[in-house]
Amino acid sequence: MSLFSVLSVGASGMAAQRQRAELLVENLANAETTRTPEGGPYRRKDAVFESATVESPFATVFGAQLEAMGGVAVSEIVVDQSEPERRYQPGHPDADKDGYVAFPKINTAEDMVDLMGASRGYEANVSAISAVKDMIQRSIDLMR
Amino acid sequence: MVDRISGQLERYMDLLSSRQKLVASNIANADTPGYHTRDIDFQREFLQSAGLEPQVSEVDGLRTKNDGNNVSLDREARLLSENALRFNVASQLMRSRLRGVRSAIQEGRGA
């Protein structure tokens, strides 16, 4: 248990929030995408977090298993399985025989709000890291 | 350690870093469904003898959100800066004690 392992905890939080933000941006970018490699319109993706152990690479080499619990990780990426939104656009190349096009069911406002949440979460982890970095610096100053 | 007070200071700083780790992990898990805020009883741990791992418990009285998570970022932000400040004070005190020892060593040399 050392202050250095706290840095790994903060870093795991930053990584998880960054991954969530990436998915949200992907959703926003693909809000009108009607063709995907899997076929059909794009489907909304979201990250699910779970608390996880963080490992400092040094600890494993050193053989001392530091108290590891406390980090966070993306446990799975959920793909929205709800029915796509059907809009009447007969001229569209992807329109079905009735003239309806299946568009991704993405609420841009919802994704923007989640994106703000991810960004604030990222900032909170950065503050945690800088507070701990300051504590480590104080300990180093004791040796001067 | 050098004397009893330095030993106490060391314990205090140890506990502060344990607590800071919990605060950091609460912040990291602020969006984890079903996660509960964790903390240590600082006063009780401080009175206990040194060397024991502090006991971690869940915090009561926080509002649980719809996803079962009860992390309050305001609480964690406050504790984060409080711990850093307390650590700062403790390390200043420790420095002044060490300075005392150092001057005892160096000043004695000339005689």
Coordinates of C-alpha atoms in Angstrom, one line a residue:
Chain A
M1 CA 0.0 0.0 0.0
S2 CA 1.7 3.1 -1.1
L3 CA 0.8 6.5 -2.4
F4 CA 2.1 5.4 -5.8
S5 CA -0.6 2.8 -6.2
V6 CA -3.2 5.6 -5.8
L7 CA -1.8 7.1 -9.0
S8 CA -2.8 3.8 -10.7
V9 CA -6.3 4.1 -9.3
G10 CA -6.7 7.6 -10.7
A11 CA -5.3 6.4 -14.0
S12 CA -7.8 3.6 -14.3
G13 CA -10.6 6.1 -13.7
M14 CA -9.2 8.3 -16.5
A15 CA -8.9 5.4 -18.9
A16 CA -12.5 4.3 -18.2
Q17 CA -13.9 7.7 -18.6
R18 CA -11.9 8.3 -21.8
Q19 CA -13.2 5.0 -23.3
R20 CA -16.8 6.1 -22.4
A21 CA -16.3 9.4 -24.0
E22 CA -14.9 7.7 -27.2
L23 CA -18.1 5.6 -27.4
L24 CA -20.3 8.6 -26.9
V25 CA -18.5 10.6 -29.6
E26 CA -18.8 7.6 -31.9
N27 CA -22.6 7.6 -31.2
L28 CA -22.8 11.3 -32.0
A29 CA -20.8 10.9 -35.2
N30 CA -23.0 8.0 -36.4
A31 CA -26.3 9.5 -35.5
E32 CA -27.4 9.3 -39.1
T33 CA -25.5 6.2 -40.3
T34 CA -27.7 3.8 -42.1
R35 CA -25.1 1.3 -43.3
T36 CA -22.7 -0.7 -41.1
P37 CA -20.5 -3.8 -41.7
E38 CA -23.0 -5.9 -39.7
G39 CA -25.9 -4.6 -41.8
G40 CA -28.7 -2.2 -40.9
P41 CA -28.3 1.1 -39.2
Y42 CA -25.7 2.0 -36.6
R43 CA -26.6 0.9 -33.0
R44 CA -25.9 3.1 -30.0
K45 CA -23.0 1.8 -27.8
D46 CA -22.4 2.5 -24.1
A47 CA -19.8 1.4 -21.6
V48 CA -20.6 -0.4 -18.3
F49 CA -18.2 0.2 -15.5
E50 CA -17.2 -2.2 -12.8
S51 CA -14.8 -1.8 -9.9
A52 CA -11.6 -3.6 -10.6
T53 CA -8.1 -4.3 -9.2
V54 CA -5.3 -2.1 -10.5
E55 CA -1.9 -3.4 -10.9
S56 CA 1.3 -1.5 -10.7
P57 CA 3.8 -3.2 -13.0
F58 CA 6.5 -2.8 -10.4
A59 CA 4.5 -4.6 -7.7
T60 CA 4.2 -7.8 -9.6
V61 CA 7.9 -7.9 -10.4
F62 CA 8.7 -7.0 -6.8
G63 CA 6.6 -10.0 -5.7
A64 CA 4.7 -7.9 -3.2
Q65 CA 1.0 -7.9 -3.9
L66 CA 0.0 -4.4 -2.8
E67 CA -3.6 -4.0 -1.7
A68 CA -5.0 -3.8 -5.2
M69 CA -8.7 -3.2 -5.1
G70 CA -10.1 0.2 -5.9
G71 CA -9.7 0.9 -9.6
V72 CA -12.4 0.9 -12.2
A73 CA -12.6 -0.8 -15.6
V74 CA -15.0 -1.0 -18.5
S75 CA -16.6 -4.4 -18.0
E76 CA -18.6 -4.5 -21.2
I77 CA -19.8 -2.4 -24.1
V78 CA -23.6 -2.6 -24.4
V79 CA -25.0 -2.3 -27.9
D80 CA -28.5 -0.9 -28.0
Q81 CA -30.9 -3.6 -29.3
S82 CA -34.0 -1.5 -29.6
E83 CA -35.8 -1.1 -32.9
P84 CA -34.4 1.6 -35.2
E85 CA -36.2 4.7 -35.8
R86 CA -38.1 4.6 -39.1
R87 CA -38.4 7.8 -41.1
Y88 CA -40.3 8.3 -44.4
Q89 CA -37.7 9.2 -47.1
P90 CA -38.7 7.4 -50.3
G91 CA -35.8 8.9 -52.3
H92 CA -33.2 7.4 -49.9
P93 CA -31.2 4.5 -51.4
D94 CA -31.7 2.5 -48.1
A95 CA -35.5 3.0 -48.1
D96 CA -37.6 -0.2 -47.9
K97 CA -40.4 -0.9 -50.3
D98 CA -42.8 1.4 -48.3
G99 CA -40.3 4.3 -48.5
Y100 CA -39.2 4.1 -44.8
V101 CA -35.5 4.3 -43.9
A102 CA -34.2 2.8 -40.6
F103 CA -32.1 5.4 -38.8
P104 CA -30.1 4.8 -35.6
K105 CA -32.1 5.5 -32.4
I106 CA -29.8 8.1 -31.0
N107 CA -30.8 11.0 -28.8
T108 CA -28.1 13.6 -29.4
A109 CA -29.0 15.6 -26.3
E110 CA -28.7 12.5 -24.1
D111 CA -25.3 11.6 -25.5
M112 CA -24.1 15.2 -25.1
V113 CA -25.1 15.2 -21.5
D114 CA -23.4 11.9 -20.9
L115 CA -20.3 13.3 -22.7
M116 CA -20.3 16.1 -20.2
G117 CA -20.5 13.6 -17.4
A118 CA -17.6 11.6 -18.8
S119 CA -15.6 14.8 -19.1
R120 CA -16.3 15.9 -15.6
G121 CA -15.5 12.4 -14.3
Y122 CA -12.2 12.5 -16.1
E123 CA -11.4 15.9 -14.5
A124 CA -12.2 14.6 -11.1
N125 CA -9.7 11.8 -11.6
V126 CA -7.1 14.2 -12.8
S127 CA -7.6 16.3 -9.6
A128 CA -7.2 13.1 -7.5
I129 CA -4.0 12.3 -9.2
S130 CA -2.6 15.9 -8.8
A131 CA -3.5 15.9 -5.1
V132 CA -1.7 12.6 -4.6
K133 CA 1.2 13.8 -6.6
D134 CA 1.5 16.8 -4.3
M135 CA 1.5 14.4 -1.2
I136 CA 4.3 12.3 -2.8
Q137 CA 6.3 15.5 -3.5
R138 CA 5.9 16.5 0.2
S139 CA 7.2 13.1 1.3
I140 CA 10.2 13.5 -1.1
D141 CA 10.9 16.9 0.4
L142 CA 11.4 15.3 3.8
M143 CA 14.6 13.9 2.5
R144 CA 16.1 17.2 1.6
Chain B
M1 CA 11.4 6.8 14.3
V2 CA 13.3 9.5 16.0
D3 CA 11.0 10.0 19.0
R4 CA 7.4 9.4 20.0
I5 CA 5.9 12.4 18.2
S6 CA 7.6 11.6 15.0
G7 CA 6.2 8.0 15.3
Q8 CA 2.7 9.5 15.7
L9 CA 3.3 11.8 12.8
E10 CA 4.3 8.8 10.6
R11 CA 1.2 6.9 11.6
Y12 CA -0.9 10.0 10.8
M13 CA 0.6 10.4 7.4
D14 CA 0.2 6.6 6.7
L15 CA -3.5 6.8 7.6
L16 CA -3.9 9.9 5.4
S17 CA -2.4 8.1 2.4
S18 CA -4.7 5.1 3.1
R19 CA -7.6 7.4 3.2
Q20 CA -6.5 9.2 0.1
K21 CA -6.4 5.9 -1.8
L22 CA -10.0 5.2 -0.8
V23 CA -11.1 8.7 -1.9
A24 CA -9.3 8.2 -5.2
S25 CA -11.0 4.9 -5.7
N26 CA -14.4 6.4 -4.8
I27 CA -13.8 9.1 -7.5
A28 CA -12.7 6.5 -10.0
N29 CA -15.9 4.5 -9.3
A30 CA -18.2 7.5 -9.4
D31 CA -20.0 6.1 -12.4
T32 CA -19.9 2.4 -11.5
P33 CA -23.3 0.9 -11.0
G34 CA -23.9 -0.6 -7.5
Y35 CA -20.7 0.8 -6.1
H36 CA -20.8 2.0 -2.5
T37 CA -18.6 4.8 -1.0
R38 CA -15.9 3.4 1.2
D39 CA -13.9 5.1 3.9
I40 CA -12.1 4.5 7.2
D41 CA -12.9 5.6 10.7
F42 CA -10.0 7.9 11.0
Q43 CA -10.1 8.6 14.7
R44 CA -10.5 5.0 15.7
E45 CA -7.7 3.9 13.4
F46 CA -5.4 6.6 14.7
L47 CA -5.9 5.5 18.3
Q48 CA -5.2 1.9 17.4
S49 CA -1.6 0.6 17.5
A50 CA 0.5 1.2 14.4
G51 CA 1.2 -1.5 11.9
L52 CA -2.4 -2.7 11.5
E53 CA -4.1 -2.4 8.2
P54 CA -7.0 0.1 8.6
Q55 CA -10.4 -1.3 8.5
V56 CA -12.5 -0.2 5.5
S57 CA -16.2 0.3 5.8
E58 CA -19.0 1.6 3.7
V59 CA -20.3 5.1 4.4
D60 CA -23.9 5.6 5.6
G61 CA -26.2 8.5 5.0
L62 CA -25.4 9.2 1.3
R63 CA -28.1 9.5 -1.3
T64 CA -28.2 6.4 -3.5
K65 CA -28.7 7.1 -7.2
N66 CA -30.9 5.0 -9.5
D67 CA -28.0 2.8 -10.5
G68 CA -27.3 1.8 -6.9
N69 CA -24.2 4.0 -6.7
N70 CA -23.9 6.4 -3.8
V71 CA -20.7 8.3 -4.5
S72 CA -21.0 12.0 -3.8
L73 CA -18.4 13.9 -5.8
D74 CA -18.7 16.9 -3.5
R75 CA -17.9 14.8 -0.5
E76 CA -14.9 13.2 -2.2
A77 CA -13.6 16.5 -3.5
R78 CA -13.7 17.9 0.0
L79 CA -11.9 14.9 1.5
L80 CA -9.4 15.0 -1.3
S81 CA -8.2 18.5 -0.6
E82 CA -8.6 18.1 3.2
N83 CA -6.3 15.0 3.2
A84 CA -3.8 16.8 1.0
L85 CA -3.7 19.8 3.3
R86 CA -3.4 17.7 6.5
F87 CA -0.6 15.7 4.9
N88 CA 1.0 19.0 4.0
V89 CA 0.9 20.2 7.7
A90 CA 2.1 16.8 9.0
S91 CA 5.0 16.8 6.6
Q92 CA 6.0 20.3 7.6
L93 CA 5.9 19.3 11.2
M94 CA 8.0 16.2 10.4
R95 CA 10.5 18.4 8.5
S96 CA 11.0 20.6 11.5
R97 CA 11.6 17.6 13.8
L98 CA 14.1 16.2 11.3
R99 CA 15.8 19.6 11.1
G100 CA 16.1 19.6 14.9
V101 CA 17.9 16.2 14.8
R102 CA 20.1 17.3 11.9
S103 CA 21.2 20.4 13.7
A104 CA 21.9 18.4 16.8
I105 CA 24.2 16.2 14.7
Q106 CA 25.9 19.0 12.8
E107 CA 26.3 21.5 15.6
G108 CA 27.8 18.9 17.8
R109 CA 30.6 18.2 15.4
G110 CA 32.5 21.4 16.0
A111 CA 33.0 20.9 19.7

